[in-house]
Coordinates of C-alpha atoms in Angstrom, one line a residue:
M296 CA 145.3 116.6 -4.6
E297 CA 143.2 113.5 -5.5
L298 CA 140.6 113.4 -8.2
S299 CA 137.6 111.0 -8.0
I300 CA 136.0 110.5 -11.4
D301 CA 133.0 108.8 -13.1
I302 CA 132.1 109.3 -16.8
E303 CA 129.2 108.4 -19.0
T304 CA 129.9 107.7 -22.7
F305 CA 128.3 106.8 -26.1
S306 CA 129.6 104.4 -28.7
S307 CA 127.9 102.3 -31.4
V308 CA 130.3 99.4 -30.4
D309 CA 129.0 97.0 -27.8
L310 CA 131.0 97.6 -24.6
V311 CA 130.3 94.3 -23.0
K312 CA 130.9 92.2 -26.1
C313 CA 133.9 94.1 -27.5
G314 CA 135.6 95.7 -24.5
V315 CA 136.6 99.2 -23.7
Y316 CA 139.5 99.5 -26.3
A317 CA 137.3 98.6 -29.3
Y318 CA 134.5 100.7 -27.8
T319 CA 136.6 103.8 -27.5
N320 CA 138.2 103.1 -30.9
S321 CA 134.9 103.6 -32.6
E322 CA 134.6 106.8 -34.7
D323 CA 131.5 107.9 -32.9
F324 CA 132.8 107.4 -29.4
E325 CA 132.0 110.3 -27.2
I326 CA 132.2 111.3 -23.5
L327 CA 128.7 112.6 -22.5
L328 CA 129.2 113.4 -18.8
F329 CA 132.2 113.9 -16.6
A330 CA 131.5 113.9 -12.8
Y331 CA 134.4 114.6 -10.4
S332 CA 135.3 115.5 -6.9
I333 CA 138.6 117.1 -5.8
D334 CA 139.7 115.7 -2.4
D335 CA 136.7 116.1 0.0
E336 CA 134.9 118.7 -2.0
E337 CA 131.4 118.5 -3.4
T338 CA 130.9 116.4 -6.6
E339 CA 130.6 118.5 -9.8
I340 CA 129.3 117.5 -13.2
I341 CA 130.4 118.7 -16.6
D342 CA 127.8 118.2 -19.3
L343 CA 130.1 117.6 -22.3
A344 CA 127.1 116.4 -24.5
S345 CA 125.6 119.9 -24.0
K346 CA 128.8 121.6 -25.1
E347 CA 130.2 122.3 -21.6
K348 CA 134.0 122.2 -21.4
L349 CA 136.3 120.5 -18.9
P350 CA 137.9 123.2 -16.7
K351 CA 141.5 123.9 -17.5
E352 CA 142.7 122.8 -14.0
I353 CA 140.9 119.4 -14.5
I354 CA 142.6 118.8 -17.8
E355 CA 145.9 119.6 -16.2
A356 CA 145.2 117.3 -13.3
L357 CA 144.3 114.5 -15.7
E358 CA 147.6 114.9 -17.5
D359 CA 149.6 115.4 -14.3
D360 CA 151.2 112.1 -13.1
N361 CA 151.6 113.6 -9.6
V362 CA 147.8 113.9 -9.2
I363 CA 146.2 110.7 -8.1
K364 CA 143.0 109.8 -10.1
T365 CA 140.6 107.3 -8.6
A366 CA 137.6 105.5 -10.2
F367 CA 135.8 102.2 -9.8
N368 CA 137.2 100.1 -12.7
A369 CA 139.7 102.8 -13.5
N370 CA 140.7 101.2 -16.8
F371 CA 137.4 102.4 -18.3
E372 CA 137.9 106.0 -17.2
R373 CA 141.6 106.1 -18.1
T374 CA 141.1 104.5 -21.6
S375 CA 138.1 106.7 -22.4
L376 CA 139.8 109.9 -21.3
S377 CA 143.0 109.0 -23.1
K378 CA 140.9 108.8 -26.3
Y379 CA 139.1 112.1 -25.4
L380 CA 142.4 114.0 -24.7
K381 CA 144.3 112.3 -27.5
K382 CA 147.0 111.5 -25.0
S383 CA 147.9 108.3 -23.4
L384 CA 147.3 108.7 -19.6
N385 CA 149.8 107.0 -17.4
S386 CA 148.3 104.2 -15.2
K387 CA 150.8 105.1 -12.4
A388 CA 148.6 108.1 -11.6
W389 CA 145.5 106.0 -11.3
R390 CA 144.1 104.0 -8.4
C391 CA 141.3 101.5 -9.0
T392 CA 138.7 101.1 -6.2
A393 CA 137.4 97.9 -7.8
V394 CA 140.9 96.3 -7.3
Q395 CA 141.0 97.6 -3.7
A396 CA 137.5 96.0 -3.1
A397 CA 138.5 92.7 -4.9
M398 CA 141.5 92.4 -2.7
L399 CA 139.2 92.2 0.3
G400 CA 137.1 89.5 -1.4
L401 CA 134.3 92.0 -2.3
P402 CA 132.2 91.9 -5.5
L403 CA 133.6 93.2 -8.8
S404 CA 130.6 95.6 -9.4
L405 CA 130.1 99.1 -7.9
E406 CA 126.5 98.2 -7.0
G407 CA 127.6 94.9 -5.4
V408 CA 130.3 96.5 -3.2
G409 CA 127.9 99.3 -2.1
T410 CA 125.3 96.7 -1.1
V411 CA 127.7 94.5 0.8
L412 CA 129.3 97.5 2.6
G413 CA 125.8 98.8 3.5
L414 CA 126.6 102.3 2.2
E415 CA 124.1 105.1 3.1
K416 CA 123.9 106.2 -0.5
Q417 CA 123.8 103.4 -3.1
K418 CA 124.2 103.3 -6.8
M419 CA 120.9 104.5 -8.4
R420 CA 118.8 101.7 -9.8
E421 CA 117.6 103.9 -12.7
G422 CA 121.0 103.8 -14.2
K423 CA 120.6 100.8 -16.5
E424 CA 117.6 102.2 -18.2
L425 CA 119.3 105.6 -18.6
I426 CA 122.4 104.0 -20.0
R427 CA 120.2 102.1 -22.5
Y428 CA 118.5 105.3 -23.5
F429 CA 121.5 107.7 -23.9
C430 CA 124.7 105.5 -24.3
V431 CA 123.8 103.0 -27.0
P432 CA 122.2 103.5 -30.5
C433 CA 118.4 103.3 -30.5
K434 CA 116.1 101.5 -33.0
P435 CA 114.7 104.0 -35.6
T436 CA 110.9 104.1 -35.4
K437 CA 108.2 106.4 -36.7
T438 CA 107.6 107.5 -33.1
N439 CA 111.1 108.8 -32.7
N440 CA 111.3 110.2 -36.3
M441 CA 113.6 107.4 -37.4
R442 CA 116.6 108.6 -35.3
T443 CA 119.3 106.1 -34.3
R444 CA 120.4 107.9 -31.1
N445 CA 118.8 109.7 -28.2
L446 CA 120.2 113.1 -27.2
P447 CA 119.6 115.2 -24.1
I448 CA 117.0 117.3 -26.1
H449 CA 114.9 114.2 -26.7
A450 CA 114.2 113.7 -22.9
Q451 CA 115.4 116.6 -20.8
D452 CA 114.0 115.1 -17.6
K453 CA 115.8 111.8 -18.2
W454 CA 119.0 113.7 -18.9
E455 CA 118.8 115.6 -15.6
L456 CA 118.3 112.3 -13.8
F457 CA 121.3 110.9 -15.8
K458 CA 123.5 113.7 -14.5
T459 CA 122.4 112.9 -11.0
Y460 CA 123.2 109.3 -11.6
C461 CA 126.7 110.1 -12.8
K462 CA 127.4 112.2 -9.8
R463 CA 126.0 109.5 -7.5
D464 CA 128.6 107.1 -8.8
V465 CA 131.4 109.4 -7.7
I466 CA 129.7 109.7 -4.3
V467 CA 129.4 105.9 -3.9
E468 CA 133.0 105.4 -5.1
K469 CA 134.3 107.9 -2.6
A470 CA 132.2 106.2 0.2
I471 CA 133.7 102.8 -0.7
K472 CA 137.2 104.4 -0.7
A473 CA 136.5 105.8 2.8
K474 CA 135.3 102.4 4.1
L475 CA 138.3 100.7 2.7
E476 CA 140.8 103.4 3.9
K477 CA 142.4 100.9 6.4
Y478 CA 143.2 98.5 3.5
P479 CA 145.0 100.5 0.8
I480 CA 146.4 98.7 -2.3
P481 CA 149.9 97.6 -1.3
E482 CA 152.7 99.2 -3.3
K483 CA 153.8 96.0 -4.9
E484 CA 150.2 95.2 -6.0
Q485 CA 150.0 98.7 -7.5
Q486 CA 153.1 97.9 -9.5
Y487 CA 151.5 94.7 -10.7
Y488 CA 148.3 96.7 -11.6
E489 CA 150.3 99.2 -13.6
L490 CA 152.0 96.3 -15.5
D491 CA 148.6 94.8 -16.1
Q492 CA 147.4 98.0 -17.6
K493 CA 150.5 98.2 -19.8
I494 CA 149.8 94.7 -21.1
N495 CA 146.1 95.4 -21.7
D496 CA 147.0 98.7 -23.5
R497 CA 149.6 97.0 -25.6
G498 CA 147.2 94.2 -26.8
I499 CA 148.1 91.4 -29.2
Y500 CA 148.2 91.3 -33.0
I501 CA 145.6 89.1 -34.8
D502 CA 145.7 87.1 -38.0
K503 CA 142.5 88.7 -39.3
K504 CA 142.4 86.5 -42.4
L505 CA 142.5 83.3 -40.4
V506 CA 139.8 84.6 -38.1
R507 CA 137.6 85.6 -41.0
Q508 CA 138.0 82.4 -42.9
A509 CA 137.5 80.2 -39.8
I510 CA 134.2 81.9 -39.2
E511 CA 133.2 81.4 -42.9
C512 CA 134.3 77.7 -42.8
D513 CA 132.3 77.1 -39.7
K514 CA 129.2 78.6 -41.3
I515 CA 129.6 76.3 -44.3
L516 CA 130.2 73.3 -42.1
K517 CA 127.1 74.0 -40.0
E518 CA 124.9 74.3 -43.1
E519 CA 126.2 71.0 -44.5
N520 CA 125.8 69.2 -41.1
T521 CA 122.3 70.6 -40.7
I522 CA 121.3 69.2 -44.1
K523 CA 122.9 65.8 -43.2
A524 CA 121.0 65.8 -39.9
Q525 CA 117.7 66.7 -41.7
N526 CA 118.3 63.9 -44.2
I527 CA 118.8 61.4 -41.4
T528 CA 115.9 62.5 -39.1
G529 CA 113.5 64.2 -41.5
L530 CA 113.2 67.0 -38.9
E531 CA 112.8 70.6 -40.0
N532 CA 115.1 71.7 -37.2
P533 CA 117.5 69.0 -36.1
N534 CA 119.1 71.5 -33.7
S535 CA 115.9 71.6 -31.6
V536 CA 116.5 69.6 -28.4
A537 CA 112.7 68.8 -28.1
Q538 CA 112.4 67.6 -31.7
L539 CA 115.6 65.6 -31.4
K540 CA 114.6 63.8 -28.1
V541 CA 111.3 62.7 -29.8
W542 CA 113.2 61.3 -32.8
L543 CA 115.7 59.5 -30.5
I544 CA 112.8 57.9 -28.6
E545 CA 111.2 56.8 -31.8
N546 CA 114.6 55.2 -32.7
G547 CA 114.8 53.3 -29.4
L548 CA 116.9 55.8 -27.4
E549 CA 115.4 57.7 -24.5
V550 CA 117.6 60.4 -23.1
E551 CA 117.3 62.9 -20.3
S552 CA 120.0 65.3 -21.5
L553 CA 121.7 66.3 -24.7
S554 CA 124.6 68.0 -23.1
K555 CA 128.0 67.6 -24.7
K556 CA 129.1 64.8 -22.4
A557 CA 125.8 63.0 -22.6
V558 CA 125.9 63.1 -26.4
S559 CA 129.5 62.0 -26.5
D560 CA 128.8 59.0 -24.1
L561 CA 125.7 58.0 -26.1
S562 CA 127.4 58.1 -29.4
K563 CA 129.9 55.5 -28.2
E564 CA 127.1 53.1 -27.3
S565 CA 125.0 53.6 -30.4
D566 CA 125.3 52.6 -34.0
G567 CA 123.7 53.2 -37.4
E568 CA 121.7 56.4 -38.0
V569 CA 121.5 57.2 -34.2
E570 CA 125.3 57.1 -34.0
A571 CA 125.7 59.3 -37.1
L572 CA 123.1 61.8 -35.8
L573 CA 124.7 62.1 -32.4
K574 CA 128.1 62.7 -34.0
L575 CA 126.6 65.4 -36.2
R576 CA 125.0 66.9 -33.0
M577 CA 128.5 67.1 -31.4
E578 CA 129.9 68.8 -34.5
M579 CA 127.0 71.3 -34.7
A580 CA 127.2 72.0 -30.9
K581 CA 130.8 73.1 -30.9
T582 CA 131.1 76.5 -29.3
S583 CA 134.8 77.1 -29.9
I584 CA 134.0 79.2 -33.0
K585 CA 132.5 81.8 -30.6
K586 CA 136.1 82.7 -29.7
Y587 CA 136.8 83.6 -33.3
E588 CA 133.7 85.8 -33.3
A589 CA 134.8 87.4 -30.0
I590 CA 138.2 88.1 -31.5
E591 CA 136.7 89.6 -34.7
R592 CA 134.4 92.0 -32.9
S593 CA 137.1 93.1 -30.4
I594 CA 139.9 94.0 -32.9
C595 CA 141.0 97.6 -32.9
S596 CA 141.8 99.6 -36.0
D597 CA 145.5 98.7 -35.8
G598 CA 144.7 94.9 -35.9
R599 CA 145.3 94.3 -32.2
V600 CA 142.9 93.0 -29.6
R601 CA 143.2 94.7 -26.2
G602 CA 141.7 94.3 -22.7
L603 CA 142.0 90.5 -22.4
F604 CA 142.8 90.4 -18.7
Q605 CA 141.0 91.4 -15.6
F606 CA 143.5 92.2 -12.8
Y607 CA 142.6 90.4 -9.5
G608 CA 139.6 88.9 -11.4
A609 CA 139.7 85.8 -9.2
N610 CA 139.5 87.4 -5.8
R611 CA 140.0 84.2 -3.8
T612 CA 143.5 83.9 -5.1
G613 CA 144.3 87.2 -6.9
R614 CA 144.9 85.5 -10.2
W615 CA 144.0 87.2 -13.4
A616 CA 140.7 86.5 -15.1
G617 CA 140.1 86.3 -18.8
R618 CA 137.9 88.8 -20.6
L619 CA 136.4 89.0 -24.1
V620 CA 138.1 86.0 -25.8
Q621 CA 138.8 84.1 -22.5
V622 CA 142.3 83.1 -23.4
Q623 CA 142.6 81.3 -20.0
N624 CA 140.6 78.3 -21.5
L625 CA 141.7 78.0 -25.1
P626 CA 141.4 74.6 -26.7
Q627 CA 144.7 72.7 -27.0
N628 CA 146.2 72.0 -30.4
H629 CA 147.4 68.5 -31.4
I630 CA 147.5 68.8 -35.2
P631 CA 150.9 67.6 -36.5
D632 CA 151.3 70.3 -39.2
L633 CA 149.8 73.4 -37.8
T634 CA 151.2 75.7 -40.5
L635 CA 149.8 73.6 -43.4
T636 CA 146.4 73.4 -41.7
R637 CA 146.3 77.1 -40.9
N638 CA 147.0 77.8 -44.6
L639 CA 144.2 75.5 -45.7
V640 CA 141.8 77.4 -43.5
K641 CA 143.1 80.9 -44.6
E642 CA 142.7 79.9 -48.2
G643 CA 139.2 78.6 -47.6
R644 CA 140.1 75.1 -48.8
I645 CA 137.3 73.4 -46.8
E646 CA 137.0 70.3 -48.9
E647 CA 140.7 69.5 -48.3
L648 CA 140.2 70.0 -44.6
Q649 CA 137.3 67.5 -44.6
L650 CA 139.4 65.1 -46.7
F651 CA 142.5 65.2 -44.4
Y652 CA 140.7 65.3 -41.0
D653 CA 137.9 63.4 -39.3
S654 CA 136.4 66.6 -37.9
A655 CA 136.9 69.9 -39.6
S656 CA 135.2 71.6 -36.7
N657 CA 137.8 70.1 -34.4
V658 CA 140.5 71.6 -36.6
L659 CA 139.0 75.1 -36.4
S660 CA 138.8 74.7 -32.6
E661 CA 142.5 73.7 -32.4
L662 CA 143.6 76.6 -34.5
I663 CA 142.1 79.3 -32.3
R664 CA 145.4 79.7 -30.5
T665 CA 147.2 80.4 -33.8
A666 CA 145.0 83.4 -34.4
F667 CA 147.3 85.3 -32.1
I668 CA 150.4 86.4 -34.0
P669 CA 153.3 88.7 -33.4
K670 CA 153.5 91.9 -35.4
P671 CA 155.7 91.9 -38.6
N672 CA 159.4 91.2 -38.1
N673 CA 158.8 89.9 -34.6
R674 CA 158.3 86.4 -33.0
F675 CA 156.7 85.1 -29.9
I676 CA 158.8 83.8 -27.0
V677 CA 156.5 81.6 -24.9
A678 CA 157.7 80.4 -21.4
D679 CA 155.9 78.9 -18.5
F680 CA 156.6 77.7 -15.0
S681 CA 157.2 73.9 -14.8
A682 CA 154.7 72.1 -12.4
I683 CA 154.3 75.3 -10.4
E684 CA 151.6 74.2 -8.0
A685 CA 153.3 70.9 -7.3
R686 CA 156.5 72.9 -6.5
V687 CA 154.7 75.4 -4.3
I688 CA 152.8 72.8 -2.2
A689 CA 155.9 70.7 -1.7
W690 CA 157.8 73.8 -0.5
L691 CA 155.0 74.9 1.8
A692 CA 154.5 71.5 3.4
N693 CA 158.2 70.8 3.4
E694 CA 157.6 67.4 1.7
R695 CA 161.3 66.6 1.4
W696 CA 161.2 63.9 -1.3
R697 CA 159.2 66.2 -3.6
I698 CA 161.6 69.1 -2.9
N699 CA 164.5 66.8 -3.9
V700 CA 162.7 65.9 -7.1
F701 CA 162.4 69.6 -8.1
A702 CA 165.9 70.3 -7.0
T703 CA 167.1 67.7 -9.5
H704 CA 165.4 66.0 -12.5
G705 CA 161.9 67.5 -11.9
K706 CA 160.0 64.4 -13.1
I707 CA 157.2 64.7 -10.6
Y708 CA 154.8 62.2 -12.3
E709 CA 157.4 59.5 -12.4
A710 CA 158.7 60.3 -8.9
S711 CA 155.2 60.3 -7.5
A712 CA 154.5 56.9 -9.0
S713 CA 157.8 55.6 -7.7
Q714 CA 156.9 56.8 -4.2
M715 CA 153.3 55.5 -4.3
F716 CA 154.1 52.1 -5.7
H717 CA 157.6 51.6 -4.2
V718 CA 159.3 50.9 -7.5
P719 CA 162.6 52.4 -8.8
I720 CA 161.9 55.6 -10.8
D721 CA 164.1 54.5 -13.7
T722 CA 161.6 51.7 -14.4
I723 CA 158.8 54.2 -15.1
T724 CA 158.9 55.4 -18.7
K725 CA 156.8 58.0 -20.5
T726 CA 154.3 55.3 -21.7
S727 CA 154.2 53.4 -18.4
P728 CA 150.8 52.8 -16.8
L729 CA 152.3 53.7 -13.5
R730 CA 153.4 57.1 -14.8
Q731 CA 149.8 57.7 -15.9
K732 CA 148.6 56.9 -12.4
G733 CA 151.2 59.1 -10.9
K734 CA 150.1 61.9 -13.2
I735 CA 146.4 61.7 -12.6
A736 CA 147.0 61.4 -8.8
E737 CA 149.2 64.6 -8.9
L738 CA 146.5 66.5 -10.9
A739 CA 143.6 65.4 -8.8
L740 CA 144.6 64.8 -5.2
G741 CA 146.8 67.7 -4.0
Y742 CA 143.9 69.5 -2.3
G743 CA 142.0 66.9 -0.4
G744 CA 140.5 65.3 -3.5
S745 CA 139.4 61.6 -3.4
V746 CA 137.6 59.2 -5.7
G747 CA 135.3 61.9 -7.0
A748 CA 138.2 64.2 -7.9
L749 CA 139.9 61.4 -9.8
T750 CA 136.7 60.6 -11.7
S751 CA 136.1 64.3 -12.6
M752 CA 139.7 64.5 -13.8
G753 CA 139.0 61.6 -16.2
A754 CA 140.9 58.8 -14.4
V755 CA 138.7 56.1 -15.8
E756 CA 138.9 57.4 -19.3
M757 CA 142.7 57.5 -18.9
G758 CA 142.7 53.8 -18.1
V759 CA 142.5 53.6 -14.3
K760 CA 140.0 50.9 -13.3
E761 CA 137.2 51.9 -10.9
E762 CA 138.4 49.5 -8.2
E763 CA 141.8 51.1 -8.3
L764 CA 140.6 54.6 -7.5
K765 CA 140.3 54.4 -3.7
P766 CA 143.7 52.6 -3.3
L767 CA 145.2 55.3 -5.6
V768 CA 144.0 58.0 -3.2
T769 CA 145.4 56.1 -0.2
A770 CA 148.7 55.5 -1.9
W771 CA 149.1 59.2 -2.8
R772 CA 148.2 60.3 0.7
N773 CA 150.6 57.8 2.3
A774 CA 153.3 59.0 0.0
N775 CA 152.7 62.7 0.9
P776 CA 152.2 62.8 4.7
S777 CA 153.5 66.4 5.1
I778 CA 151.0 67.7 2.5
V779 CA 148.1 65.9 4.2
S780 CA 149.3 67.3 7.5
L781 CA 149.4 70.8 6.0
W782 CA 145.7 70.5 5.0
W783 CA 144.6 69.9 8.6
E784 CA 147.1 72.3 10.2
V785 CA 145.6 75.1 8.0
D786 CA 142.1 73.9 8.9
R787 CA 142.8 74.1 12.6
A788 CA 144.6 77.5 12.3
A789 CA 141.8 79.1 10.3
I790 CA 139.2 77.9 12.8
K791 CA 141.2 79.0 15.8
A792 CA 141.8 82.4 14.3
V793 CA 138.1 82.9 13.7
K794 CA 136.9 81.3 17.0
E795 CA 139.3 83.2 19.2
K796 CA 139.7 86.3 17.1
T797 CA 143.4 85.9 17.2
E798 CA 146.5 85.4 15.1
V799 CA 147.9 81.9 14.3
Q800 CA 150.9 80.9 12.2
V801 CA 151.4 77.7 10.2
K802 CA 154.9 77.5 8.8
N803 CA 155.2 80.8 6.8
I804 CA 151.4 81.5 6.5
K805 CA 149.6 83.7 9.0
F806 CA 145.9 83.6 9.9
K807 CA 144.4 86.6 11.5
Y808 CA 140.8 87.6 12.3
H809 CA 140.3 91.4 12.2
S810 CA 137.3 93.7 11.7
G811 CA 135.0 90.8 10.5
I812 CA 137.5 89.4 8.0
L813 CA 139.8 86.4 8.1
F814 CA 143.1 87.4 6.6
I815 CA 145.5 84.7 5.4
T816 CA 148.9 86.4 4.8
L817 CA 151.1 84.7 2.2
P818 CA 154.9 84.5 2.3
S819 CA 154.9 87.4 -0.2
G820 CA 153.2 89.7 2.3
R821 CA 149.9 89.8 0.4
A822 CA 146.8 88.8 2.3
L823 CA 143.8 86.7 1.1
S824 CA 140.5 87.9 2.6
Y825 CA 137.4 85.9 3.7
I826 CA 134.5 88.2 4.6
K827 CA 132.3 87.7 7.7
P828 CA 133.7 84.2 8.6
R829 CA 131.7 81.9 10.9
I830 CA 132.2 78.5 12.4
E831 CA 129.5 76.1 11.5
L832 CA 129.0 72.3 11.3
N833 CA 130.1 71.3 7.8
K834 CA 129.2 68.3 5.6
F835 CA 131.7 66.2 7.6
E836 CA 129.7 66.9 10.8
R837 CA 132.5 68.9 12.4
D838 CA 133.5 72.5 12.8
G839 CA 134.2 74.3 9.5
I840 CA 134.4 77.8 8.2
T841 CA 131.8 79.6 6.1
Y842 CA 132.3 83.1 4.7
E843 CA 130.5 85.5 2.3
G844 CA 131.6 85.8 -1.3
I845 CA 130.7 85.3 -4.9
G846 CA 129.7 81.6 -5.2
A847 CA 129.1 79.1 -8.0
T848 CA 125.8 80.9 -8.7
K849 CA 127.8 84.1 -9.5
K850 CA 125.8 85.7 -6.6
W851 CA 126.9 87.0 -3.2
E852 CA 126.2 84.1 -0.8
R853 CA 127.6 82.2 2.1
I854 CA 130.3 79.7 1.0
D855 CA 131.8 76.9 3.0
T856 CA 135.5 76.0 3.1
Y857 CA 138.0 73.8 4.9
G858 CA 141.7 73.1 5.2
P859 CA 142.4 71.4 1.8
K860 CA 140.4 74.1 -0.1
L861 CA 142.2 76.9 1.8
V862 CA 145.5 75.2 0.9
E863 CA 144.4 75.2 -2.8
N864 CA 143.7 79.0 -2.5
I865 CA 147.0 79.6 -0.8
V866 CA 149.1 77.6 -3.3
Q867 CA 147.4 79.2 -6.3
A868 CA 147.8 82.6 -4.8
I869 CA 151.5 82.0 -4.3
A870 CA 151.8 80.8 -7.9
R871 CA 150.1 84.0 -8.9
D872 CA 152.6 86.1 -6.9
L873 CA 155.5 84.3 -8.5
L874 CA 154.1 84.9 -12.0
A875 CA 153.5 88.6 -11.2
E876 CA 157.0 89.1 -9.9
A877 CA 158.5 87.3 -12.9
M878 CA 156.4 89.5 -15.3
L879 CA 157.6 92.6 -13.5
R880 CA 161.3 91.5 -13.9
L881 CA 160.7 90.6 -17.6
D882 CA 159.1 94.0 -18.2
K883 CA 162.1 95.8 -16.5
E884 CA 164.4 93.9 -18.8
G885 CA 162.5 95.3 -21.8
Y886 CA 160.5 92.2 -22.8
E887 CA 157.1 93.2 -24.1
I888 CA 154.4 90.8 -22.7
V889 CA 151.3 90.6 -24.8
M890 CA 149.6 87.7 -23.1
H891 CA 149.8 85.5 -20.0
I892 CA 147.8 82.3 -19.5
H893 CA 147.8 80.7 -16.1
D894 CA 151.5 80.3 -15.4
E895 CA 152.7 81.1 -18.9
V896 CA 153.9 84.4 -20.5
V897 CA 153.8 85.3 -24.2
I898 CA 156.3 87.9 -25.3
E899 CA 156.4 89.8 -28.6
A900 CA 160.1 90.3 -29.4
P901 CA 162.0 91.6 -32.5
M902 CA 163.8 88.9 -34.5
N903 CA 167.2 90.1 -33.3
K904 CA 166.4 90.9 -29.7
G905 CA 166.0 88.8 -26.5
S906 CA 166.4 85.1 -26.1
L907 CA 164.3 82.2 -24.8
K908 CA 167.1 81.2 -22.4
E909 CA 167.2 84.7 -20.8
V910 CA 163.4 84.7 -20.4
C911 CA 163.4 81.3 -18.7
D912 CA 166.3 82.3 -16.5
I913 CA 164.5 85.5 -15.4
M914 CA 161.3 83.5 -14.6
G915 CA 163.4 80.9 -12.7
I916 CA 164.7 83.5 -10.2
T917 CA 163.3 82.7 -6.7
P918 CA 162.1 85.7 -4.8
K919 CA 163.6 86.4 -1.4
W920 CA 160.3 85.6 0.3
A921 CA 160.3 82.1 -1.3
E922 CA 163.8 80.9 -0.2
G923 CA 164.2 77.2 -0.8
L924 CA 161.5 77.0 -3.5
F925 CA 163.0 75.6 -6.7
L926 CA 161.6 77.3 -9.8
R927 CA 162.0 76.3 -13.4
A928 CA 160.6 77.7 -16.6
D929 CA 160.6 76.1 -20.0
G930 CA 159.5 77.5 -23.3
Y931 CA 159.8 77.8 -27.1
E932 CA 159.8 80.4 -29.9
C933 CA 157.1 80.5 -32.5
E934 CA 155.6 82.5 -35.4
Y935 CA 152.1 82.2 -34.0
Y936 CA 150.7 81.2 -30.6
K937 CA 150.4 77.5 -30.0
K938 CA 150.8 74.8 -27.3
D939 CA 154.2 73.3 -28.0

């Protein structure tokens, strides 16, 4: 028996801004409609808002781990129904059609998948308006008798249409499932999904006092800075871009943009009132405080934030994407005494913050990580893979000198500089300019990058002269001939697979064109998918691959790619598989993962249980499919999350 489900719900908490866990945690959360289909039977609808009841067999099926439940974005249905049934539903019994679609490179929305697949019946366009009407509070007006919520009795015709809409979503989800029947979620990926759901369900504890005081401090700082800016400029609203541009022109500075980077660059070239104003602009424009606000509105009643991770959110690689607080791009912390500084903020001692630090706003930004804390009588164990992408690409390309580095001392920046500039590695110290060049080259050039990549990575700001950029690219490529060769082997293999609709193998990577999709099968057995690939002339005036996917515009469009970019996808996808396997092993050993960021895991562990060494040892185990890949994990223990 298989149960396909879609539900419609009400809550006064904003689902998009706060996530499903805080949404269902609201006291007024309610399931309005429950649409379902058993196996291939007709879709039925239960009108819970109108006092209909779920049939006994459906409740039993929901609670039976042997009955498979499917939904598009199943986390929403499972979490909502767990709240409704007052029982935690096991994710092992759930299959997510959204994950299945994402694994094929399809959009993350039901509507988007239905459109791309050209389904006969699509998601109803009226849905958004109906959801606004029935699923969120309404503004009280004289016309609606000052009510704050619309019920079925207030618009029976709309309600009947809403029921049709809910049923249609089940029909569309089943149609997607049928279309993707040849591409089921692999067993190992299902295990990773179940672990992901466990981590999202567990959530992470929050230092609510720090969050609350940080928001209050930011408010005070913004008010003070606005007054300072008003005093300098005489403007009523110094935050207005238009007003500010006019003032700057009047003071001898014509600007096209007031973006963060533009203001930062201009402030270095200015002096006097203009410099002071631009620095205030940078302070007032800081957006890091928004993460504190995202944390605050997403906290559940037990003090934990949940739902921070989207499984298979990056469908080009399968990596997780961040949600709500976006922990994947938290500001780094460089404050020497974090504990003292945290306490100053928690106690609201803003004058001392301003006395001790050049920028109190920067302090608040750097403290965001520390808002995540372990529950009482626990500590965090934080561990991450060392230079994981550099290790993977060396292993894939069989770049022997790099593999030897990772098999021994692991100092890739120093070794890279040694290889590029032909000097002994022991002459390159931590502060050596050559190490800096080796580091920036390693970070920027592994995937076909050239001068532009070095510039974007901040090479000039890091002290590399502009005339040194091109020679740096040449030196890195000459030092890594096997990696450069891999880029173009992959390029030729992908083009051949698409052109000849055949299968090609490069080392331990397989390229296969099948049913309008280019599949790149990784050493782990997982396949990356590129929809509707075509061979077209690219910007280099030679054959290249284009495919359909979600592009930089966040819309479904045709995207171009080539060997080095495909190698980047492959390397990051392998790094993701290594992290997923490591997290699965850690979970089986009883370690409770509360966060993972890129190639790092954060574990909440009792004071007397577990060890950093064991965690690093577990992460350092090389899977059978990656024989010859030297892995290493490093870490630390802490009383709040931070970058060590």
